[in-house]
Amino acid sequence: MYKISELTVADYLVKMSVCDFPGPAAGSAAATAAAMAAALLEMSCDGSLRKSGDNLLLVESIAIGAELRQACLMLADVDMMAYGQVIAAAKNKAGDREAYETAMKGATEPFIQILRHCHRLLDQIEKVIKGSFSRVLGDLVGGAYLAEAAAAASKSGIDVNLRLIHDEAFQNRYQAEANALYRACASLKAEILNQVFSSSRGIHSDAKAVLDFWFEPQNQPFWFQKNQAFDLAIKTNFYDHWVAGCNGLLSDWRDTIEGRLAEIILLDQFSRNLNRDNPKAFAQDGMALVLSQEAIHHPDFNRLPQAWQRFMLMPFMHSEAADIHQVALPLFEALGDPATLEYEIKHQQIIDQFGHFPHRNEILKRESTPAEIEFLKQPGSSF
C-alpha cells in the first residue's frame, strides 16, 4: 500500500479524484492542509530567524511546525487506512453492525487528532505574530487560514461520523471536544487576523478611542452595571460623539469593521449609560440594529475577537421583535460564549411571552398587565 506522505501533490490529487479505495478522502485532505499550514509556520520562522539572529520563540516554532507537519502527514495515512476499513465493514453492515460501528469510531479518531494539531498550530502562529518576530506575515496568515479550514473540515467529518454511531457516550465525548476545539481554532484565527490587520486599516481615531475605552480591562467589570463614575467617564469623553451618532453623522467610521463596532457601542451601550431611567436609553436601538445587521455580513466580521463580536450582536438581543430573536439565536450560538447565549435565550423567552420587555414599561410609560406585574416581582426579570 502506498503512503500519502510519499506521493507528489499531483499523484495525491489524481488518486483522490478516481475514488480508488483505499485512497485519500476528506480526513487525509484535512490532515494534508494542516501539514501545509505547519510547513508555512516553519518556513516563515526560518526566514525570520536568518534575518534576526537567535530567538528562542522562532526556534521553538520551527520545531513545533516540523513536529506537527510530520504528525499530520502520518494522520493522512491513518485516515486512508481507517476509511478503507469503513468501506470494507459497510459491505456487511446489516450482518455485523458492531464491526461497522467500530470502523466508524476508528475513522473518527484521526479527525479529532487533526483538530488538536490545528489548535496547537494556530496557538503557535498567534505567539509568533504577537511577538512581532516574523518578517513573512503573509505566510503566517495563509497558514492560519489553512489551519482553521483543516479544523473546520475535521469537525465536519466528526459531525457526519457521529450520526452513524449509536454509542451515546462516544458521541457526547467526541462532539463536546470537537465543538470546543473548533471554537478555539476559529477564535485564534480571528485574533491572528485582528493583530495583523487592525493596526493598518485606518480606523478612525475617534472610533479607536471608543474601542480602547470600552475594552480597557479595568472598565470591563462595569459592562451591564450601574456605576456613576463609569457613566460620568462616558459622558465626559464621548457625549459629543454620541450626539453625532444619534444624528447619523458618523458614517465615515464605517470604512472599517472596527469603526462600525464603535458606532454600535455608542448607540447601543452608551445610550444606556448616558440615559438611565430615560426613554432615550432605547431610542437608538433601531439604528444600532440596522448597523449590526449589516456588520455581521462584513467580510471582516469573523476575524474580530469574540468579545468584539459579542457587542456587535447586542442590538439583536435588545430588540423587542420576536422575528429578530429568531435570527439572533443562531448568531449567539455561533459566537461560542455560553453565558451570552443563555442571556439571549432569556431575552427571547420574555419576548415570546409578553411581546416586549416588561421592565421597560415604566420608563416608556407603557401600562403593565397583571401578568407583567407578577413577572417583574421575580429576581432576574430586569436586565
PDB file of C-alpha atoms in Angstrom, residues 20 38 102 113 203 205 298 302 315 331 375:
ATOM      1  CA  ASP A  20      -9.794   4.127  -5.797  1.00  0.00           C
ATOM      2  CA  ALA A  38       2.656  23.739   9.693  1.00  0.00           C
ATOM      3  CA  THR A 102     -16.058   0.020  15.367  1.00  0.00           C
ATOM      4  CA  GLN A 113      -6.321  14.445  16.352  1.00  0.00           C
ATOM      5  CA  ILE A 203      -9.555  53.034  11.891  1.00  0.00           C
ATOM      6  CA  SER A 205      -9.163  57.918  15.599  1.00  0.00           C
ATOM      7  CA  HIS A 298     -18.982  42.207   6.558  1.00  0.00           C
ATOM      8  CA  ASN A 302     -15.328  36.699  11.682  1.00  0.00           C
ATOM      9  CA  PRO A 315     -28.619  45.104  19.342  1.00  0.00           C
ATOM     10  CA  LEU A 331     -25.795  34.062  15.765  1.00  0.00           C
ATOM     11  CA  PHE A 375     -43.293  38.729  36.417  1.00  0.00           C
TER      12      PHE A 375
END
